[in-house]
Coordinates of C-alpha atoms in Angstrom, one line a residue:
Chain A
X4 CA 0.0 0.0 0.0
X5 CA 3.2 2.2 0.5
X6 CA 2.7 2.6 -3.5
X7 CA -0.4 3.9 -3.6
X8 CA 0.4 6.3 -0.7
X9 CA 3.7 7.6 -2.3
X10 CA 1.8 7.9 -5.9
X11 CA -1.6 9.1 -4.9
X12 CA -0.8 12.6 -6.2
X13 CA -0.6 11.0 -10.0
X14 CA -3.1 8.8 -9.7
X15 CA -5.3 11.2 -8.4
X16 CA -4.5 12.9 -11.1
X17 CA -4.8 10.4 -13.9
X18 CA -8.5 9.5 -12.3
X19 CA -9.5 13.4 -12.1
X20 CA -8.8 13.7 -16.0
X21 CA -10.6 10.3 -17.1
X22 CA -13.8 11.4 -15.0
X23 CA -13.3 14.9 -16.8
X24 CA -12.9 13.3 -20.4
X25 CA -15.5 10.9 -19.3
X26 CA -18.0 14.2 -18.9
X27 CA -17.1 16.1 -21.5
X28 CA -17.7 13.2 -24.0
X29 CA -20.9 12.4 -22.6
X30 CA -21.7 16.3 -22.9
X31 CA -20.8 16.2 -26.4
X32 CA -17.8 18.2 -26.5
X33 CA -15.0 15.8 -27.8
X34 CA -16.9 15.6 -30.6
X35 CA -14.8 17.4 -32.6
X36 CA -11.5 15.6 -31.3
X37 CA -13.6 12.0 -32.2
X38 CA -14.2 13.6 -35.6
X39 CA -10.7 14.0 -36.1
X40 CA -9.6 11.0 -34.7
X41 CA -11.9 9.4 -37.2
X42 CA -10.9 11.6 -40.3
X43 CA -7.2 10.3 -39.5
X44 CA -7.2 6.9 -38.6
X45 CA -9.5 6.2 -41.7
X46 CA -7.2 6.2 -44.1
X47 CA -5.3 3.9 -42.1
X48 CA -8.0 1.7 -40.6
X49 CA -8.9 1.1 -44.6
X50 CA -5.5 0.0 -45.3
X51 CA -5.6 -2.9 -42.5
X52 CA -8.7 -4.4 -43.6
X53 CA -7.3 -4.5 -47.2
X54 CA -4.5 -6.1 -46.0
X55 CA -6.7 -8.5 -44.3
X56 CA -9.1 -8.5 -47.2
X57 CA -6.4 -10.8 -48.4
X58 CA -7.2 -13.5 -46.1
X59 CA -11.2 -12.8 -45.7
X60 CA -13.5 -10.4 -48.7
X61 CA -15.5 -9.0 -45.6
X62 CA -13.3 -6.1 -44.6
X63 CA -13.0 -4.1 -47.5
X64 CA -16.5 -5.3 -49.3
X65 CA -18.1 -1.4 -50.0
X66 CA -21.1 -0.7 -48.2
X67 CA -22.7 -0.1 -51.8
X68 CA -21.9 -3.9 -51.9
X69 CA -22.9 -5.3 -49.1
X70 CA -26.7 -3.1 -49.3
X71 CA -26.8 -4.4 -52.9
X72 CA -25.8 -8.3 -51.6
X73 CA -28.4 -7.6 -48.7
X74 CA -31.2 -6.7 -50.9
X75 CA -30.8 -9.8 -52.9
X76 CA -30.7 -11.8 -50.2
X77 CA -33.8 -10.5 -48.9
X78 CA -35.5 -11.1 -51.9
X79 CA -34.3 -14.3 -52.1
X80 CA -35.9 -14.9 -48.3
X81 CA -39.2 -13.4 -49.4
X82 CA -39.4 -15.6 -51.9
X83 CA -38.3 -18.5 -49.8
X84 CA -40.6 -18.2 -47.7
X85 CA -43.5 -17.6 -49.9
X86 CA -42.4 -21.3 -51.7
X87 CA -42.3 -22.6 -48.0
X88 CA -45.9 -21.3 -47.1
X89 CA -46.8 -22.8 -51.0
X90 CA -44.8 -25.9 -49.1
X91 CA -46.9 -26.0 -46.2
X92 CA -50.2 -25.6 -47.9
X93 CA -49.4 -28.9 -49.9
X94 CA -48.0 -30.8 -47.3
X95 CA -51.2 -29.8 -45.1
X96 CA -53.4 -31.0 -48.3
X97 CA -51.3 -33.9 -48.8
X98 CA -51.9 -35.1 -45.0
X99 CA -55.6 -34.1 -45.5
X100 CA -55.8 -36.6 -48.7
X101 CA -53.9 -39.3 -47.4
X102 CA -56.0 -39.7 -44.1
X103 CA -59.1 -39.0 -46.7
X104 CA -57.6 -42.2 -49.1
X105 CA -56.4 -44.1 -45.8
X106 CA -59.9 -44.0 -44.5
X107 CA -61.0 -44.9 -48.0
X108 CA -59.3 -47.9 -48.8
X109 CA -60.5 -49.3 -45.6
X110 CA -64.1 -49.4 -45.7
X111 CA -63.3 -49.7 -49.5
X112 CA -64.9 -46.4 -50.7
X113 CA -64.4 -44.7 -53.9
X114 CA -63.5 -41.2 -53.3
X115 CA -62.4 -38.5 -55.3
X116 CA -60.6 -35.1 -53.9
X117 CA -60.9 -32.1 -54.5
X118 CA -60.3 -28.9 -53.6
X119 CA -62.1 -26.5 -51.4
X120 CA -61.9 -23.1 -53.3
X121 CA -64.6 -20.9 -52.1
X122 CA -67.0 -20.2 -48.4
X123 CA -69.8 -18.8 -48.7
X124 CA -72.6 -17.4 -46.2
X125 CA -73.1 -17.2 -42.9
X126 CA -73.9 -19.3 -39.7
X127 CA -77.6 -16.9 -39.9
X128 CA -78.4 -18.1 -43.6
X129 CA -76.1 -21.1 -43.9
X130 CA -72.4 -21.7 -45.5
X131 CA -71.3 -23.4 -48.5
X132 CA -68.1 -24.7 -49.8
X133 CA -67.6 -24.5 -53.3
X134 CA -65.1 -27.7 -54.7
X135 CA -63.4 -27.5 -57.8
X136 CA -65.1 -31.1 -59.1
X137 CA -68.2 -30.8 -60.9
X138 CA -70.5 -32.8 -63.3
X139 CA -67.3 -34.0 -66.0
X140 CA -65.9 -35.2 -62.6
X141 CA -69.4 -37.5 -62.4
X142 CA -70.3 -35.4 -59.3
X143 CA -74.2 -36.0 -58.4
X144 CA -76.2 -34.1 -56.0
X145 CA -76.6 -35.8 -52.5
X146 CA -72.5 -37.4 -53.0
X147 CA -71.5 -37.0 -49.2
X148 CA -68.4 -35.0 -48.6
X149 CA -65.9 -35.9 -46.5
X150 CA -62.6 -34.4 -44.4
X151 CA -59.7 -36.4 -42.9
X152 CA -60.1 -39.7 -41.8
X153 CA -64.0 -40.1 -42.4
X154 CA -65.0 -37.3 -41.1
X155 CA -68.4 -35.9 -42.8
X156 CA -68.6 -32.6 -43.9
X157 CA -71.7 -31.7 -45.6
X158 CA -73.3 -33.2 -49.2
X159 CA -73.6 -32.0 -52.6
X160 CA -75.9 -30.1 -53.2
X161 CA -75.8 -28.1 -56.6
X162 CA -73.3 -29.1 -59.2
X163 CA -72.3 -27.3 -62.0
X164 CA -70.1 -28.6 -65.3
X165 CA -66.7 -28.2 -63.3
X166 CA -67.3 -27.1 -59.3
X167 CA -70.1 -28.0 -57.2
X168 CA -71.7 -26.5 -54.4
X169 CA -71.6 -28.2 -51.0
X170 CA -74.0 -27.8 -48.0
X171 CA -72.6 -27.9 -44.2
X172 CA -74.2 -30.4 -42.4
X173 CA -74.7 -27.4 -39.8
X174 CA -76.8 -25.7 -41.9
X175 CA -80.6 -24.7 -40.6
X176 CA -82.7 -27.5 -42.6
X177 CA -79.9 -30.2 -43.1
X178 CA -81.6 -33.5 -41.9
X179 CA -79.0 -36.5 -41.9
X180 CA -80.0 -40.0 -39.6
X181 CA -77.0 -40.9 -37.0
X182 CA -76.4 -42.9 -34.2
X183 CA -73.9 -43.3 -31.7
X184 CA -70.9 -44.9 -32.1
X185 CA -71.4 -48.0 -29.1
X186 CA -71.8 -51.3 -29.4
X187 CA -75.7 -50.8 -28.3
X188 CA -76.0 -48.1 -31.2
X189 CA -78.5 -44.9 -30.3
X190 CA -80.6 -43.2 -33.0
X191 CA -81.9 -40.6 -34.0
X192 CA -82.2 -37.9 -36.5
X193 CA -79.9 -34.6 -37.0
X194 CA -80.8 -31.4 -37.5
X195 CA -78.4 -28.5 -38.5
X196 CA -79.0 -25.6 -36.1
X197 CA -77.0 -22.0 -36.7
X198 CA -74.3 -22.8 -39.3
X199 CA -72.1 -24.4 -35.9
X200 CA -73.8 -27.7 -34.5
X201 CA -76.4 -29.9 -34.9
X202 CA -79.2 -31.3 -32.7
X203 CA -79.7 -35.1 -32.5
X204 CA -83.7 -35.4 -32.2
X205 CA -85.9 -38.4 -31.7
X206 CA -83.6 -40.4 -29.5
X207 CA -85.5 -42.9 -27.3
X208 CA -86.2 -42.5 -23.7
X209 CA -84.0 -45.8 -22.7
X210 CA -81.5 -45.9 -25.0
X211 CA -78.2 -44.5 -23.5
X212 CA -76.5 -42.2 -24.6
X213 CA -73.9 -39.2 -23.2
X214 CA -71.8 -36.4 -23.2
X215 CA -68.4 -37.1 -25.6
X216 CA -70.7 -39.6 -27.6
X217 CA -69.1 -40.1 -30.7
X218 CA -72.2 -39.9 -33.2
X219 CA -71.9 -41.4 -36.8
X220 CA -73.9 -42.3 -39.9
X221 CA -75.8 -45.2 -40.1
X222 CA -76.3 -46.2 -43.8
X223 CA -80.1 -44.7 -43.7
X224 CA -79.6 -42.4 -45.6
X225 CA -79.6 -43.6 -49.7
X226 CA -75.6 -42.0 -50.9
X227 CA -74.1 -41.9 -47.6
X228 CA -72.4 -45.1 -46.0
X229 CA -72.3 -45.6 -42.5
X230 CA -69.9 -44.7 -40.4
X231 CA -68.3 -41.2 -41.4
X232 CA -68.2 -38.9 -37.9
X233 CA -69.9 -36.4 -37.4
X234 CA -69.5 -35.1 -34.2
X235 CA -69.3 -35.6 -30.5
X236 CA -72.2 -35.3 -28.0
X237 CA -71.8 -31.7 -26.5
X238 CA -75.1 -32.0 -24.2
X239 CA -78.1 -34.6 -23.6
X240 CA -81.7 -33.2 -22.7
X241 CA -84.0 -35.5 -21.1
X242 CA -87.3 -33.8 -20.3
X243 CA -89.9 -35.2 -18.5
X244 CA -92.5 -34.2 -20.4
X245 CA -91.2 -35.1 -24.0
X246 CA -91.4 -38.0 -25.3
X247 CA -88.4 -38.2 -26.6
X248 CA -84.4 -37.0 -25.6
X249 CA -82.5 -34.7 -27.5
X250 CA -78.8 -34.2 -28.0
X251 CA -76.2 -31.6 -28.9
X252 CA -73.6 -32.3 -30.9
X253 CA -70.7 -30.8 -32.0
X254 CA -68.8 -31.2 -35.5
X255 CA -65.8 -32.8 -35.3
X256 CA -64.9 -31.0 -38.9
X257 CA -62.2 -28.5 -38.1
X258 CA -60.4 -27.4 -41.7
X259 CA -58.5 -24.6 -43.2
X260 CA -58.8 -22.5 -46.5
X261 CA -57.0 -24.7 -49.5
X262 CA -58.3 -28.0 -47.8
X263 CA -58.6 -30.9 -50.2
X264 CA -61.6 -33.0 -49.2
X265 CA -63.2 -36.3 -50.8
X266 CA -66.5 -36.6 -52.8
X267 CA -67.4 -40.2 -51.5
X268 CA -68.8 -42.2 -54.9
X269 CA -71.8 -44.4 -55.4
X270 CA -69.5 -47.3 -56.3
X271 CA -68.1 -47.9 -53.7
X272 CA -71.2 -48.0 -51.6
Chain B
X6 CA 15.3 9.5 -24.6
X7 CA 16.7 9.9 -28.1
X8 CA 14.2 11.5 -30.8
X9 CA 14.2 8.7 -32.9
X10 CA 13.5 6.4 -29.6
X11 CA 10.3 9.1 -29.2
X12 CA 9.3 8.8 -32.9
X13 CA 9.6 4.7 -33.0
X14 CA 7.5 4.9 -29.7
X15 CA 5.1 6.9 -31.3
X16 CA 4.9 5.2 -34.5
X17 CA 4.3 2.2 -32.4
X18 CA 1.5 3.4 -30.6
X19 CA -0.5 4.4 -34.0
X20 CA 0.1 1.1 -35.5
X21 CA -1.3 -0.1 -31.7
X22 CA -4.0 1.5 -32.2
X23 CA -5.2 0.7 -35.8
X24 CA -4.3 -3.2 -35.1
X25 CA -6.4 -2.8 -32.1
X26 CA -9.4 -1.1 -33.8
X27 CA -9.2 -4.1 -36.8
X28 CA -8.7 -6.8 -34.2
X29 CA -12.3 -5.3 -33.0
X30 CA -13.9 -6.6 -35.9
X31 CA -12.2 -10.4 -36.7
X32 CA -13.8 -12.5 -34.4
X33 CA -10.9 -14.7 -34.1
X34 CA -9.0 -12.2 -32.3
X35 CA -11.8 -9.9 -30.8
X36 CA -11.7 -10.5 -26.7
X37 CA -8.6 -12.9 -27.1
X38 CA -6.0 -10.5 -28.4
X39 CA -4.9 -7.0 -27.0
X40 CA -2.3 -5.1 -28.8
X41 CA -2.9 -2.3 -26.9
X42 CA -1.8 -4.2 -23.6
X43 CA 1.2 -5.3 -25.0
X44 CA 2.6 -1.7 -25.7
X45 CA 1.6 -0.4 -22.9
X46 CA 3.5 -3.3 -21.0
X47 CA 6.5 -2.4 -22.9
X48 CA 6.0 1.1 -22.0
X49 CA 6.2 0.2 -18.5
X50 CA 9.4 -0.4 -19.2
X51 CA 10.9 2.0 -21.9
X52 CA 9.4 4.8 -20.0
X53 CA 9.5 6.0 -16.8
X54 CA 6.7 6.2 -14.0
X55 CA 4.4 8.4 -14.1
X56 CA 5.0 9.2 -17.5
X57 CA 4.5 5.2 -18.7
X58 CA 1.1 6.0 -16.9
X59 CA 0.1 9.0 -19.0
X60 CA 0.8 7.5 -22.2
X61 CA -1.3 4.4 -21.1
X62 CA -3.9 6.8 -19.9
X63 CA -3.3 8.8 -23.8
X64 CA -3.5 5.6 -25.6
X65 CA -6.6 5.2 -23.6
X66 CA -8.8 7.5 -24.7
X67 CA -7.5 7.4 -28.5
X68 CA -9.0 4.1 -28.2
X69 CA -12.2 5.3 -26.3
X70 CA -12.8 7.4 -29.2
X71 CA -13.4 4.3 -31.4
X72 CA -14.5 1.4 -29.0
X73 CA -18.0 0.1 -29.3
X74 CA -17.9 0.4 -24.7
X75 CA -18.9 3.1 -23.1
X76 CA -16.5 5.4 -23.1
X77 CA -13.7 5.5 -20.5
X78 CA -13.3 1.8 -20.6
X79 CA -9.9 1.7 -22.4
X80 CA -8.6 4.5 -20.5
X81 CA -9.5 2.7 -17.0
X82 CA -8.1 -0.9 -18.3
X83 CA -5.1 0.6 -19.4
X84 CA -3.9 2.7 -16.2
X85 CA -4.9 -0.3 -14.4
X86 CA -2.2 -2.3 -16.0
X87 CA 0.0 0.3 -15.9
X88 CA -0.5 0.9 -11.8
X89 CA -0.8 -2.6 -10.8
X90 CA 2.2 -3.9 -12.8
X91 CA 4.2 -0.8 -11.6
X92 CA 3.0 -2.0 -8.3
X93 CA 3.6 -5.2 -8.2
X94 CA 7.0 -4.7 -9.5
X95 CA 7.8 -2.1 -7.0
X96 CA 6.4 -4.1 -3.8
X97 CA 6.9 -7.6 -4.9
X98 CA 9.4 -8.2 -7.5
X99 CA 12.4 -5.6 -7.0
X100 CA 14.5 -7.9 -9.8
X101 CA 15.3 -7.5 -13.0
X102 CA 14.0 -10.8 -14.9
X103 CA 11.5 -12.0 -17.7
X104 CA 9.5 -14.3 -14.7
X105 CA 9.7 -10.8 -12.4
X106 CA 8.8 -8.7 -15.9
X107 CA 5.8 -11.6 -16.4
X108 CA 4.7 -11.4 -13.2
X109 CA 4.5 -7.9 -13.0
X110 CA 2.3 -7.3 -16.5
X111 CA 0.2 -10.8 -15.7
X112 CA -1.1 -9.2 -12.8
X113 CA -1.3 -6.2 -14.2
X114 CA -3.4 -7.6 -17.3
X115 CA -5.7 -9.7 -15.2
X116 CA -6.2 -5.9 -13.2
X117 CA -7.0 -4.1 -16.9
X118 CA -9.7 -6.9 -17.3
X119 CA -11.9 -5.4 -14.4
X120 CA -13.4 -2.9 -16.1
X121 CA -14.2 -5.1 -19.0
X122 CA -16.2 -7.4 -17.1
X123 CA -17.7 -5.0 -15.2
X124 CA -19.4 -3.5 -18.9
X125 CA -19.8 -7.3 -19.7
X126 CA -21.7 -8.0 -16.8
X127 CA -24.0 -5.0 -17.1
X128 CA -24.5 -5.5 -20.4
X129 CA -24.8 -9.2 -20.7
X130 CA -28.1 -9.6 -22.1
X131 CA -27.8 -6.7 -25.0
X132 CA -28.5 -8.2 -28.5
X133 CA -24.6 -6.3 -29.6
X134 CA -22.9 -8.6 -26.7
X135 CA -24.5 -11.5 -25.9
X136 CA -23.9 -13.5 -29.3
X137 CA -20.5 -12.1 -29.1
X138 CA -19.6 -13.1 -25.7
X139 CA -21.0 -16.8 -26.4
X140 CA -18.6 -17.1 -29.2
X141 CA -15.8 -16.3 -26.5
X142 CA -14.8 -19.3 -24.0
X143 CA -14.3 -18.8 -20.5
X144 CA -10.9 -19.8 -21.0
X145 CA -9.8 -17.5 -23.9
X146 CA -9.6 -15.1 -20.7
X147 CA -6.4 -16.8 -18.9
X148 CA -5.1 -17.9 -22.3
X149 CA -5.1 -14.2 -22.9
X150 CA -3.6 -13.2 -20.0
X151 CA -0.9 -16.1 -20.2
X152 CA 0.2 -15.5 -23.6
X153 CA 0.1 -11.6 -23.8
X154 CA 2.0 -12.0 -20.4
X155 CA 4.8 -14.0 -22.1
X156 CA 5.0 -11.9 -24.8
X157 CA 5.4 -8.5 -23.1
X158 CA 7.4 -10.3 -20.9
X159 CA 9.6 -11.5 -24.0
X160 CA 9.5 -7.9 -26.2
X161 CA 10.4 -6.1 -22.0
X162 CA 14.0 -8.8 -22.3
X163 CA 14.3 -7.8 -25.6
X164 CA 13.9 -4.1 -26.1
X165 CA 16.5 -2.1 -24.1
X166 CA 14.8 -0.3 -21.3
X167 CA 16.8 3.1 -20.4
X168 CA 15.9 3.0 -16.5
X169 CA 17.9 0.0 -15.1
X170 CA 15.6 -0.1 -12.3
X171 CA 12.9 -1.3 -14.1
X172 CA 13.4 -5.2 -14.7

């Protein structure tokens, strides 16, 4: 400590003039000196990174350069990413198909996909898909429609030379025949009810059936097969007075703009 | 001291500080390598105390001008080393050796590194440092210290020093 005592004069000193510099660069007065400093080194400070320019191009690449090189490559990365969105879309179609075909081949239903191009309406007046398959594709009104692994959507019904119009089976008026997916089935008939669910009427006082139900079709209907889903048992009513029970049900159907579906043909049923 | 001893100094010193600024920028060297430190450790020995400080202290803030830390950070590290080797070398090691010169600048490097750290630490999570500092081992630090030491140490034996007291 002998050191510091015999030097604290100087290093006084030396701390008193880096607190001053310290202040008057962060009160903006060396900015001249820094501007100078700059203005000579430059010269200098360009010739080291040619030098090393030698061994790497980064040093003395021109700003002109590198903007140029970093518009490009932002271009490029639009563009990248646009083909990966297009990317995604397919791949999201493709797993759409192959759980549609999967399902298919199993029950041994001919289907044929296609693609979902338009939605129209409203849950007040109903909604429609529009597919890009129409009468040259041997599309017939009343061919169910279906999503993913047997999942059913809605049914044809207006078709046109090359699209055809599809009706949601949550649609106000849609009448399909279901039953519950147990080994001591449940009936009964469903109704579309505001564009989002559908109620499950006429279901008899003792047969069972509960919330998380898994309701299906049960081949009483004339095009469509048994067994596509169409939703899950959201609520039972049981009133005393009615003769029969009643049940909400929820779609299963959740899908996104470009989705492929499947028209389910008559050959196969 | 002779003029042309003056001029090679300060010749020495520029080139210190435009290796320094480039070394900034290649990230092999940034953090590892410190020119600056080097010269100044020789200038613990070519020049005489306190002047060896005020050409630290000089060289400093020439480099504050251009660092990317806040400013006063090259100035602080570099009278650091300057006072703690000529500390150590006046209170510890009174001989006039490389291991004694070693000694003296290692300990006065690992005192320079404070106020690095101490911006390091309080800026740790900034977008400019963090990817930087994870590209830096925790070793590089002694490795720096170890070989810059060695080096000084090396240029102090080498380069005739004019004060006999000094190492």
């Amino acid at each position: 400590m002998k050191f510091f005592r015999d030097q604290a004069r100087q290093l006084g000193l030396v701390l008193g003039v880096i607190l001053i510099a310290v202040v008057l660069y962060y009160a903006g007065w060396l900015r001249p000196v820094e501007h100078w400093a700059s203005t000579v080194a430059q010269p200098w400070l360009g010739l080291a990174y040619a030098t090393i320019d030698s061994y790497s191009p980064l040093y003395s690449t021109t700003d002109s350069t590198l903007l140029a090189e970093n518009r490009t490559l932002k271009d490029q990365l639009t563009s990248v990413v646009q083909q990966n969105q297009d990317l995604q879309v397919q791949l999201q179609q493709y797993d759409d198909y192959q759980a549609e075909l999967k399902f298919a081949q199993q029950r041994e239903y001919t289907i044929l996909p296609a693609k979902v191009t338009t939605r129209l309406g409203s849950s007040t007046v109903g909604q429609w898909l529009y597919i890009n398959r129409g009468s040259t594709d041997g599309i017939a009104v009343g061919y169910p429609v279906i999503y993913g692994p047997g999942m059913l959507l809605g049914v044809v019904d207006t078709v046109h030379e090359s699209y055809s119009q599809v009706e949601l089976l949550t649609n106000d008026g849609t009448t399909i025949q279901g039953q519950t997916q147990t080994t001591a089935a449940t009936t009964g008939i469903l109704q579309g009810q505001f564009g989002t669910s559908l109620m499950m009427n006429y279901i008899v006082k003792d047969q069972p059936i509960a919330v998380g139900d898994v309701i299906v079709t049960n081949d009483q209907d004339r095009l469509i097969p048994a067994g596509f889903i169409i939703g899950t048992v959201g609520q039972v009513t049981d009133e005393p007075s009615e003769l029969f029970k009643s049940a909400l049900v929820n779609p299963m159907v959740r899908y996104g703009n470009n989705a492929i579906v499947s028209v389910v043909l008559p050959t196969g049923l | 001291m002779s003029r042309l001893r003056t001029a090679l100094l300060i010749a020495l010193g520029a080139a210190t500080v435009i290796v320094e600024i480039v070394s900034w920028s290649i990230p092999s060297l940034a953090w590892r390598i410190y020119p600056s430190w080097v010269y100044v450790a020789i200038i613990t020995s070519v020049l005489s105390w306190p002047r060896s400080l005020y050409v630290a202290v000089g060289l400093g803030f020439v480099l504050d001008l251009f660092a990317p830390a806040p400013f006063g950070i090259w100035m602080l590290m570099l009278a650091l080393l300057v006072v703690v080797s000529q500390w150590v070398k006046t209170t510890w090691v009174k001989q006039a050796s490389a291991l004694a010169a070693f000694a003296a600048i290692g300990c006065g490097m690992m005192a320079a590194t404070i106020p690095i750290w101490f911006w390091l630490i309080l800026s740790y999570r900034s977008a400019v440092l963090s990817p930087v500092i994870q590209l830096v081992p925790w070793w590089s630090w002694p490795i720096s210290w170890l070989g810059l030491s060695v080096l000084s140490a090396l240029l102090i034996r080498i380069i005739p020093s004019p004060y006999e007291r000094l190492f």
